[in-house]
XYZ file of C-alpha atoms in Angstrom:
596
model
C -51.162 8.447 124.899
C -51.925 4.871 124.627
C -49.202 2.250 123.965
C -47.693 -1.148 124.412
C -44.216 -1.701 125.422
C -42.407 -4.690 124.219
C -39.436 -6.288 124.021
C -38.558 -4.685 120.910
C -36.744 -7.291 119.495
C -38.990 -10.221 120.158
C -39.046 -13.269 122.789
C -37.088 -16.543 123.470
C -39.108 -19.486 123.052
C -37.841 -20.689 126.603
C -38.327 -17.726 128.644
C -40.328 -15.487 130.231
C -42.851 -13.160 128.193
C -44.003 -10.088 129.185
C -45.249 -6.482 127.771
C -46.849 -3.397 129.641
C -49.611 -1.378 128.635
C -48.989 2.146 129.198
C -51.939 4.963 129.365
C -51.634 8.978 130.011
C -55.836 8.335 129.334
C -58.277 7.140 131.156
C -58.850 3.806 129.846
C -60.185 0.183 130.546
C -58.889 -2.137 128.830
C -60.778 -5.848 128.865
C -58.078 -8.244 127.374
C -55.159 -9.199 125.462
C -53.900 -11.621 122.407
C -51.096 -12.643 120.915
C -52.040 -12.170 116.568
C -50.139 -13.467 114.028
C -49.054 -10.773 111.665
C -49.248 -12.394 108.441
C -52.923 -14.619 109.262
C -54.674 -11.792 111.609
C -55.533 -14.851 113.631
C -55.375 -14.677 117.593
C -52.994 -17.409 119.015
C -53.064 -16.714 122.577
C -55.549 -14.671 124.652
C -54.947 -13.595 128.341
C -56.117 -11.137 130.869
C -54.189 -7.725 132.316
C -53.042 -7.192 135.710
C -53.038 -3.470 136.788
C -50.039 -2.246 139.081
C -50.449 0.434 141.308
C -48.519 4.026 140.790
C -44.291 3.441 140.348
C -42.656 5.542 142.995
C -42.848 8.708 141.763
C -42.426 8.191 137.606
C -45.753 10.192 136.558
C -45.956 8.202 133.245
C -49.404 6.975 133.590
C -51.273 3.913 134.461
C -49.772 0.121 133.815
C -50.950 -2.763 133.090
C -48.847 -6.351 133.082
C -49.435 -8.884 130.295
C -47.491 -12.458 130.775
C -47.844 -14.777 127.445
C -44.629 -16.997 128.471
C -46.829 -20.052 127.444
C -47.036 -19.065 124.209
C -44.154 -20.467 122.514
C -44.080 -21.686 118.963
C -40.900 -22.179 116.666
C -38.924 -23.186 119.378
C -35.859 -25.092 117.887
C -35.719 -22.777 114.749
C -33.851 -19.205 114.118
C -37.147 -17.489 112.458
C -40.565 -17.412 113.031
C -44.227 -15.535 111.686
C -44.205 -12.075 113.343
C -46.484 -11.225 115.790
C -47.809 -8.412 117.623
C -50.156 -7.799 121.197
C -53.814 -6.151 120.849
C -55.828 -5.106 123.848
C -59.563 -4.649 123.800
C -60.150 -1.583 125.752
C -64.159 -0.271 126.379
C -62.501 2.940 124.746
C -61.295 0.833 121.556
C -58.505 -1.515 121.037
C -54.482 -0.231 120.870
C -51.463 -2.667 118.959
C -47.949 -3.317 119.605
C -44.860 -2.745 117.315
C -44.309 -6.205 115.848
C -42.014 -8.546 117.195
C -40.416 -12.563 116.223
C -40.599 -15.116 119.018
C -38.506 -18.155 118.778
C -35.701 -20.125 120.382
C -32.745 -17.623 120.131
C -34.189 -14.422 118.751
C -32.245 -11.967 121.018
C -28.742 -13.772 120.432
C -29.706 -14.171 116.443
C -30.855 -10.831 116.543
C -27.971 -8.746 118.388
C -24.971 -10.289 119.536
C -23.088 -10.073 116.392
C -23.319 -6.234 116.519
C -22.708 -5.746 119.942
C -19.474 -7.711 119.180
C -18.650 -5.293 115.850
C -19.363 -2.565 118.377
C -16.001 -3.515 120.281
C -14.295 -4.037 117.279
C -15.571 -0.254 116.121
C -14.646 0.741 119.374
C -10.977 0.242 118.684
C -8.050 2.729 119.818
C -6.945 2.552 116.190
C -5.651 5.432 113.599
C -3.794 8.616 115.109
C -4.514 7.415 118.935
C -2.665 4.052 118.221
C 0.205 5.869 117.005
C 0.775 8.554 119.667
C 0.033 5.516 121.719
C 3.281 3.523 121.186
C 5.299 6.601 123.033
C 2.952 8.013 124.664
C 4.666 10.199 127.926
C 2.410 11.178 131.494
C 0.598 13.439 132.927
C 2.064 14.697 135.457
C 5.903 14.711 136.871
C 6.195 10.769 136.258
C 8.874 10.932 133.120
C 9.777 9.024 130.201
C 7.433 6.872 127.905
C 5.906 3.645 127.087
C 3.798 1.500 123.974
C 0.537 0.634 125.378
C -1.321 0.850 121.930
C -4.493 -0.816 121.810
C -7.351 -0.948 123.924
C -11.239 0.185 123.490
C -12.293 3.479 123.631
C -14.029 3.906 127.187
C -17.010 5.352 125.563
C -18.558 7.711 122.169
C -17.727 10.449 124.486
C -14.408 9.315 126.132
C -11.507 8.256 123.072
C -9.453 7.382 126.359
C -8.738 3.809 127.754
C -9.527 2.888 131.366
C -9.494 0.186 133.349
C -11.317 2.421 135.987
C -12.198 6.287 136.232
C -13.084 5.815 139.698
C -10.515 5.153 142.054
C -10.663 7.671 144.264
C -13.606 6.140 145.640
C -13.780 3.423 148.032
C -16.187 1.094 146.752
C -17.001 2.437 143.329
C -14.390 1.422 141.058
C -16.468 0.514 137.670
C -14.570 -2.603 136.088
C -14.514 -1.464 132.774
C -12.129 -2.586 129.744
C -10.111 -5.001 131.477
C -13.280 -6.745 132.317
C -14.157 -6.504 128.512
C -11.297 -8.928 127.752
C -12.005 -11.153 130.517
C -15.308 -11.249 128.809
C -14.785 -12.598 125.356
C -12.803 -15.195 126.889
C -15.918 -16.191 129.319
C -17.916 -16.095 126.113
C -16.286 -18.650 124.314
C -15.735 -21.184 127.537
C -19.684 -20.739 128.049
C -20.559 -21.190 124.142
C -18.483 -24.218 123.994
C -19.656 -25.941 127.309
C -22.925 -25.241 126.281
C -22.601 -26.447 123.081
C -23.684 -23.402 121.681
C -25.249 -23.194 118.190
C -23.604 -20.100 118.227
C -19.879 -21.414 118.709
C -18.750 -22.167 115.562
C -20.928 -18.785 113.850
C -18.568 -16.305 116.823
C -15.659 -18.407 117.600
C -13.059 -16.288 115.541
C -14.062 -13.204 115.770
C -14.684 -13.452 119.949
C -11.070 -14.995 120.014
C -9.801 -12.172 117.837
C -11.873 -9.146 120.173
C -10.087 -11.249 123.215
C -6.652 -11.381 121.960
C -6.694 -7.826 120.490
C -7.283 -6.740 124.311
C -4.775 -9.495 125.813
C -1.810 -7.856 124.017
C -2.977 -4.665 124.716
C -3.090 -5.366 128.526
C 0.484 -7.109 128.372
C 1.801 -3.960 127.318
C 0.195 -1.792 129.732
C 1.543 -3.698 132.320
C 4.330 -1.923 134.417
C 8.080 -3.439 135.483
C 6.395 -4.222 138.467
C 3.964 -5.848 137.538
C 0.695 -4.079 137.752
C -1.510 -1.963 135.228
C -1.424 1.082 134.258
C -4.970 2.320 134.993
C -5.926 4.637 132.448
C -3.796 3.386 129.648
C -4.498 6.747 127.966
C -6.064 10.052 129.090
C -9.079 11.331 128.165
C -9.098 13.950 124.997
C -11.881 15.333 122.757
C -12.636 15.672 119.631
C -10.859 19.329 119.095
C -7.846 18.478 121.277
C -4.389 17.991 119.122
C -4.326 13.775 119.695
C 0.260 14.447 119.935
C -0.247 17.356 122.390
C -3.074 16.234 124.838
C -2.800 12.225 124.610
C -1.411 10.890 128.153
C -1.289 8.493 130.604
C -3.292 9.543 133.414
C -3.506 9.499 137.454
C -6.255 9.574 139.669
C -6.045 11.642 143.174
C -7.187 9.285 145.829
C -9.087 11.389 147.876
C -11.241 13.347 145.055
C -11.545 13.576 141.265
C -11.016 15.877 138.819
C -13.298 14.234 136.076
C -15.856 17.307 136.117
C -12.919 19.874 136.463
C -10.109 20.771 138.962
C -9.602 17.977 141.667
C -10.499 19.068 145.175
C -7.418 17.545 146.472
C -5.163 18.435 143.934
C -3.302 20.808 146.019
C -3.256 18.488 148.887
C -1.594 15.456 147.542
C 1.801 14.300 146.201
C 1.172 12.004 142.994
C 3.989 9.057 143.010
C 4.175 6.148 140.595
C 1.702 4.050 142.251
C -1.156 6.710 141.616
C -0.734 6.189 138.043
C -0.917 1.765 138.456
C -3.879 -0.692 139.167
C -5.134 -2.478 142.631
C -7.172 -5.247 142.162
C -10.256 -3.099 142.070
C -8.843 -0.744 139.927
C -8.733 -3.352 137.213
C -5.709 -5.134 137.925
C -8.082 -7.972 138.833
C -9.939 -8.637 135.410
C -6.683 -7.987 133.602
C -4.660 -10.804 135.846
C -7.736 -13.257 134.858
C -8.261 -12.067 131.043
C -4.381 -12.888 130.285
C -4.479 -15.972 132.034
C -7.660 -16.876 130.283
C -5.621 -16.001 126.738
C -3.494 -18.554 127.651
C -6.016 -21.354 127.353
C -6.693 -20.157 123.603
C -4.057 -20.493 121.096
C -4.491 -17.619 118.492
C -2.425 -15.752 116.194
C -0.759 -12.797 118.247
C 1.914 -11.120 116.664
C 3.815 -10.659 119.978
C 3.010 -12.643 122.722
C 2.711 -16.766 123.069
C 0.502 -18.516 125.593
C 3.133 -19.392 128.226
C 3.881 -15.342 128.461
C 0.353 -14.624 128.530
C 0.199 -16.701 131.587
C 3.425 -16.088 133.402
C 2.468 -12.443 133.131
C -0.834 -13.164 134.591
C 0.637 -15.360 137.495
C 3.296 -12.195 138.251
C 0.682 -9.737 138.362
C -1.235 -11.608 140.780
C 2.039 -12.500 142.853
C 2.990 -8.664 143.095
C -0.710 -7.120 143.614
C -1.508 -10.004 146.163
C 1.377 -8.759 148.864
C 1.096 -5.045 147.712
C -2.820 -4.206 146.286
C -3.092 -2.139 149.772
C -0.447 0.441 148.133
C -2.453 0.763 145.430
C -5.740 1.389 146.721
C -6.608 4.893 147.947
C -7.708 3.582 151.156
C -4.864 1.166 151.895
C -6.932 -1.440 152.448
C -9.287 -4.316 150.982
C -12.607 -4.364 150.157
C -15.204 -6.776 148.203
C -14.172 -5.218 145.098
C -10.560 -6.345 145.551
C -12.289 -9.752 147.052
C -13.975 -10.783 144.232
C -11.849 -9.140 140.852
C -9.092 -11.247 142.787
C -11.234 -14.597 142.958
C -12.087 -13.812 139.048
C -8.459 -13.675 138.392
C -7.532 -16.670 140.748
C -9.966 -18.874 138.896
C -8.808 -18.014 135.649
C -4.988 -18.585 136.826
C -6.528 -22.403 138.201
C -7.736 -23.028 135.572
C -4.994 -22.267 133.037
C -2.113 -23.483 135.308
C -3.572 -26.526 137.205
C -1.648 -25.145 140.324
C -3.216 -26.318 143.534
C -1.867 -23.020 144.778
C -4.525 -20.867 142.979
C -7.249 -23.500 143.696
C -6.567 -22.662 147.557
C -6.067 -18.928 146.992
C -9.799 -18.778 145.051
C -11.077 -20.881 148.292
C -9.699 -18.380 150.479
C -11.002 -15.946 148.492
C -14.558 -17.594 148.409
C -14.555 -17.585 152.605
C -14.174 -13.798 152.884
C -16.806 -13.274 150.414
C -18.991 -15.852 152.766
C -17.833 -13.771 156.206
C -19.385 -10.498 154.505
C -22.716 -11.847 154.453
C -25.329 -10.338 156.357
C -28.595 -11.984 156.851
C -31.932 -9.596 156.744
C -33.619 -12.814 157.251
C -33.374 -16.408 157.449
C -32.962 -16.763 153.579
C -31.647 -13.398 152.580
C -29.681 -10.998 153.088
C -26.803 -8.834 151.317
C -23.095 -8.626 150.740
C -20.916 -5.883 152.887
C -18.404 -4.270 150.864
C -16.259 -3.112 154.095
C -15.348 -5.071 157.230
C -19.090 -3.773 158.930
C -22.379 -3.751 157.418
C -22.098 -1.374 154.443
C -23.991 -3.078 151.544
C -22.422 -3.517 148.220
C -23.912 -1.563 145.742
C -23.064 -0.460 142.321
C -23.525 1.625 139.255
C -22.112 -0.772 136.887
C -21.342 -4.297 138.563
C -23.783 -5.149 141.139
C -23.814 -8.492 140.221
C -20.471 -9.230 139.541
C -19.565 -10.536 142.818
C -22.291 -13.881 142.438
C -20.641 -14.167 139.020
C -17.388 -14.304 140.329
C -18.431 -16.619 143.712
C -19.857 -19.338 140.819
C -17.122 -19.155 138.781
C -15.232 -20.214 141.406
C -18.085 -22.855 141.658
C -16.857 -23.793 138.535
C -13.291 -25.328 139.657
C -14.782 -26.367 143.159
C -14.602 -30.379 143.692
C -14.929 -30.590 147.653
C -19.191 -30.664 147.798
C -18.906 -28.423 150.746
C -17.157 -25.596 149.696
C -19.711 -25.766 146.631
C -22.613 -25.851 148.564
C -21.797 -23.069 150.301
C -21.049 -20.978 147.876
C -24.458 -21.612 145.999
C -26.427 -20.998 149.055
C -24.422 -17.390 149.619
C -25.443 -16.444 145.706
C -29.338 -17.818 146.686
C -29.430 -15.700 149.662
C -28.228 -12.770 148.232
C -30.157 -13.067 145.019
C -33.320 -13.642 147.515
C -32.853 -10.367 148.526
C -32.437 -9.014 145.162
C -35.982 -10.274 144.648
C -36.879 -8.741 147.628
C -36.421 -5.387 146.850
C -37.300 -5.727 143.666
C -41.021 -7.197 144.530
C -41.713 -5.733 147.409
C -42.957 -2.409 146.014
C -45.397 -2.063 142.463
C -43.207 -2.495 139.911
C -44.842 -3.386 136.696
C -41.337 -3.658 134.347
C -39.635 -5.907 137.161
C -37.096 -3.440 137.258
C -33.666 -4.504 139.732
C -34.004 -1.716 142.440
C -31.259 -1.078 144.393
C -30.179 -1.211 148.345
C -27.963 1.852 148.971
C -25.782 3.710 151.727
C -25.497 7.441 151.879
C -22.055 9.327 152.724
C -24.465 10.451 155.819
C -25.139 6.271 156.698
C -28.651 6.291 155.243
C -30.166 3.463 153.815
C -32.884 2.755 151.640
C -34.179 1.249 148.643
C -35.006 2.661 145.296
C -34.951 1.998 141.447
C -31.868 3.918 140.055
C -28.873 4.380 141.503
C -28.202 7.532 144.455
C -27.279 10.815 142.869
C -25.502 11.577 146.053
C -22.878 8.525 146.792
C -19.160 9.354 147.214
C -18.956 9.235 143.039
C -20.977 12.576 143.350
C -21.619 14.474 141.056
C -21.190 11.418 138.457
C -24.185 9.500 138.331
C -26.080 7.582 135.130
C -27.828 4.863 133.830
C -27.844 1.610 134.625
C -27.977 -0.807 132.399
C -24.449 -1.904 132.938
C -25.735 -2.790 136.505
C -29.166 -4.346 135.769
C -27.212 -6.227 133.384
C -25.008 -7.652 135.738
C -27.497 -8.620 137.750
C -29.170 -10.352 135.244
C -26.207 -12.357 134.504
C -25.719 -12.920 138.327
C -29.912 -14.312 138.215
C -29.147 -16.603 135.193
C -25.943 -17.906 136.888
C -27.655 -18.345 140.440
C -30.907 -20.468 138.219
C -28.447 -22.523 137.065
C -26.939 -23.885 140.110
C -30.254 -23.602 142.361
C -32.092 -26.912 142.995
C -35.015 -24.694 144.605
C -37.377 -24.811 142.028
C -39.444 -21.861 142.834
C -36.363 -19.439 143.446
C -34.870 -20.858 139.567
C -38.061 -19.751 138.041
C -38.041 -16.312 139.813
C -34.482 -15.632 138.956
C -35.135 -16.166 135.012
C -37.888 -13.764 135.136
C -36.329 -11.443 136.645
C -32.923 -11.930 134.350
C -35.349 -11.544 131.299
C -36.483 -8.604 132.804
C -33.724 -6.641 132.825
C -32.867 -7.502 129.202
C -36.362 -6.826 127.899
C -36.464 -3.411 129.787
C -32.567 -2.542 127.901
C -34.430 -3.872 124.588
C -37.307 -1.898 124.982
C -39.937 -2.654 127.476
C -39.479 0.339 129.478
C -41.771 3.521 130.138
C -39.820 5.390 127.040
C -41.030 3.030 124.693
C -36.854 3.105 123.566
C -34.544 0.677 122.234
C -31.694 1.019 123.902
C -28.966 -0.455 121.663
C -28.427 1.305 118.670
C -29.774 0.492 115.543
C -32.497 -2.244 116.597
C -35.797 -1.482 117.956
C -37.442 1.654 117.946
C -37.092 5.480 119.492
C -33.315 4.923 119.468
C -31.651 8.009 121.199
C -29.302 10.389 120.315
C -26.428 11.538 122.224
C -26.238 15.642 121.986
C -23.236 17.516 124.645
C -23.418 21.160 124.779
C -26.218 21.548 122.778
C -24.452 20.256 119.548
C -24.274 16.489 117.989
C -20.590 16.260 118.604
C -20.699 12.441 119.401
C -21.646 10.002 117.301
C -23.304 6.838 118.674
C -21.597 3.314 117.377
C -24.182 0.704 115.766
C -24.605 -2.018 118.314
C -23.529 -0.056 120.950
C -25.775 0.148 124.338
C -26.427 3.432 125.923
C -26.172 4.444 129.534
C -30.266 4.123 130.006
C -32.451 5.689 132.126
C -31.875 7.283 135.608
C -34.456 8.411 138.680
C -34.860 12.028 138.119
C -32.951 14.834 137.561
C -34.007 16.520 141.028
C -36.035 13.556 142.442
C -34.704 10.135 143.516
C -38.242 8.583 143.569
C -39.112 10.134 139.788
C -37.423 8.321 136.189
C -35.000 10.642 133.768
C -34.317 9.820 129.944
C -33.544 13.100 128.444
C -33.467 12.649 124.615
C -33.167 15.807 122.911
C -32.178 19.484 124.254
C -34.313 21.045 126.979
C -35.268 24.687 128.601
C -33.006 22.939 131.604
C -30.262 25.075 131.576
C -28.425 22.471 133.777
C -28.980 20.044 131.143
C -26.345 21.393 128.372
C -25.841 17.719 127.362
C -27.368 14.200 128.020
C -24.225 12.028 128.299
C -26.335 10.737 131.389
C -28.324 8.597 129.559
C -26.897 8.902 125.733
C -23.616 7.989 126.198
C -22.714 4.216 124.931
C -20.253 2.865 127.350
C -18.041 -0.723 127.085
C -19.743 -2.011 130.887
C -23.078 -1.903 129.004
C -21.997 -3.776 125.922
C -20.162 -6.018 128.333
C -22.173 -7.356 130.557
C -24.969 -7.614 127.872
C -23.099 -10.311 126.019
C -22.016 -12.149 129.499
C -26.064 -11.967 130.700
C -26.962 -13.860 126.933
C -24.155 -16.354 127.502
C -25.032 -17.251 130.764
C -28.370 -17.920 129.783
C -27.355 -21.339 128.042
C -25.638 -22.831 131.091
């Protein structure tokens, strides 16, 4: 096998370019061009860069080709398509075609990653059981709390986390998706984005749709209910199985019975929202809907926003009673700040302005240096680093969005220089081993206090045994790079940080060792999602998948299992098939940011 992996969509005019020449045979390959499709004439010519072996992949030998000086049809939304040959002694092998030009990947994809949301909709028969929907469990009575995403093609329930039994691994997942649309349209129009006026409506209508659906899951007390609905399949009677869920706090029973189930007594606040579980992007999406005037059938700005400042009144003095530790952490740290900000900047209060600051100072006391211009964030009180499946880089987002409402130079300055170190680090581990694809590898902690570094995240964290893909976190971190470039006056580090931002997109779009498109319907080698052996799930056009994973018994190897196996532990692929809102999410935030 002898191919060339490629962004699969094309290239930006104004960033990086780069493709990977993949072999299973031995070849040697002499040099590369850029050829337009429609003349056959070479417009760029460069040499290849050979990496040594990747960990433990086993899918051949790589070779690195950078063309980011080619750039024509810069300022335009087409272009000629082109494609990459290499002259090899053994004969010459050709890319897929692809566009390059000023915008191609927002042109291209945004718009259906948008409709995906919009597809993703708790609409139909789960929108009516929703307005009375009753508990699991011995909590009584019932509530309206229609609306909402689906979590995922295989999960028709809504969550703001399915992970709160853990500690430090609490994905932020359709609560952030709110707060998202309405960070969308504040960075198209400070940007002056093209792309405002095209996305405007329909971004404010995705946003308010989840505003009033997170007004109604809020409790008398002012929190969230965490899992808005429970999870139910396909052949489950929607009236009969459709509830709103708990979480134990010591274990989960997402992959059957809960080990603690016996062992603990489920009260009210089990079923409700900490900051990490949620609460926190919910608090700063309603106070961002207040900002936007839209038609809502039910709620007006100034409720949108007194809810917003209540919820962060209440979870502020009580989040520990909430959590399952008792306690705060980073992740309660920085979904705060997010909602904090948003609550500034709606309101004008001075009062959030100094919580957000206060915020900002713990974040800066849970630094840890590695060395004198890097180093990593601790999630705990110690020295545990930060790491996660799905929002690595959401604390540096959050830190410069406080940037964002930050007048006093000092405070400003020192919250830049705590997202450069920590996105020095990032780089770190990321170049410091071969790693043709400039894939974000990851700095982990064990349950047993090991450490290391590796490409995909741990199999055996404290979310054991649920582990997947990660383009929801190599998105982040993208979006956390393009942020970081943006405030940087360090030159060097700026130009580092959009490679390695483009990176992450081009591997999600493409340039990976699978040769896959990973959002659905663009690209090529698109996969499908199969669970227990049969197609029962169907993946949503513009929808992004979970991606690919180290492998299935070996940290240091690479997973993407598309289509049924002899593994008889392998009775599905939701793994890496699955399309997920975090994904989609963070996708659209990493293209936005991108403008700044």
């Amino acid at each position: 096998m002898k191919r060339i992996l490629i962004n699969n969509i094309g290239y930006d005019s104004s960033c990086s370019k780069r493709a990977v020449l993949q072999s299973t045979e031995p070849l040697n390959p002499t040099g590369f061009a850029v050829v337009n499709e429609a003349t056959g004439e070479e417009e760029f010519k460069g040499e290849l860069v050979k990496s040594g072996p990747v960990a433990r992949w086993n899918k051949g030998d790589f070779w690195c080709m950078d063309f980011s000086e080619f750039a024509p049809n810069k300022d335009v939304n087409y272009s000629d398509y082109y494609f990459l040959r290499v002259t090899a002694d053994e004969g010459t092998v050709e890319s897929a075609p692809f566009q390059i030009y000023g915008s191609v990947i927002e042109f291209t994809t945004v718009s259906s990653v948008v409709y995906y949301f919009k597809g993703q909709r708790a609409t139909g028969e789960w929108e009516e059981k929703d307005r009375r929907i009753g508990f699991r469990g011995t909590r009584e009575g019932t509530v309206d709390v229609h609306g909402g995403w689906f979590d995922a093609t295989g999960d028709v329930g809504v969550h703001l986390t399915h992970q709160s039994h853990t500690t430090w691994f609490n994905p932020q997942q359709a609560s952030l998706s709110a707060h998202v649309f309405y960070r969308l349209l504040d960075l198209l129009k400070e940007n002056s984005s093209p792309w405002y006026n095209i996305y405007a409506r329909r971004l404010l209508d995705e946003a308010t749709f989840g505003a009033d659906w997170l007004m109604r899951l809020r409790t008398e007390r002012g929190t969230f209910f965490k899992s808005g609905t429970g999870r139910n399949n396909a052949y489950e009677p929607t009236e009969k199985n459709r509830q709103i869920g708990f979480e134990y706090r010591r274990s989960s029973r997402q992959f059957g019975k809960a080990a603690t189930a016996d062992e603990e007594v489920v009260t009210d606040e089990y079923y409700e929202s900490s900051f990490r579980a949620g609460g926190g992007y919910a608090i700063a999406a309603l106070a961002a809907a207040a900002r936007y005037p839209y038609p809502s059938a039910e709620y007006s700005g100034m409720e949108y926003l007194n809810a917003a400042r209540d919820s962060y009144f209440y979870l502020e003095e009580h989040n520990a009673e909430y959590t399952n530790d008792g306690g705060w952490n980073l992740v309660d740290t920085f979904t705060a700040l997010d909602a904090a900000v948003e609550l500034y900047k709606s309101s004008g209060e001075v009062g959030f302005l100094n919580r957000a600051r206060a915020l900002a100072e713990d974040m800066e006391k849970r630094y840890v240096a590695v060395n004198d211009n890097s180093g990593y964030l601790a999630v705990d009180d110690g020295d545990r680093p930060y790491f996660s499946a799905t929002d690595e880089g959401t604390p540096i987002v959050a830190l410069l969005n406080y940037c964002g409402i930050e007048r006093d130079k000092a405070r400003k300055k020192a919250a830049v220089k705590l997202a450069e170190q920590v996105m020095r680090y990032a780089l770190q581990i990321t170049n410091e081993v071969d790693n043709p694809f400039g894939y974000a590898r990851i700095y982990y902690q064990l349950p047993d206090g090991k450490r290391g570094t590796q490409f995909f995240f741990p199999h055996t964290t404290e979310m054991a045994p649920w582990w997947q893909g990660d383009n929801a976190r190599i998105l982040s971190l993208s979006a956390a790079a393009r942020y970081t470039a943006s405030y940087t006056e360090d030159e060097e580090l700026k130009k580092a940080l959009s490679v390695y931002a483009d990176d992450q997109i081009n591997w999600v779009l493409g340039l990976n060792p699978y040769d896959t498109c990973m959002v659905e319907g663009y690209g090529h080698r698109n996969i499908d999602y199969f669970f227990q052996f049969n197609y029962d799930f169907i993946s949503a056009p513009g929808g992004i998948v979970n991606g690919i994973t180290g492998g299935i018994d070996d940290e240091e190897g690479i997973e993407f299992v598309m289509k049924p196996t002899d593994n008889p532990e392998i009775v599905d692929n939701w793994r890496w098939a699955e399309q997920w809102l975090p994904h989609a999410s963070w996708y659209l935030y990493a293209l936005a940011l991108k403008k700044i």
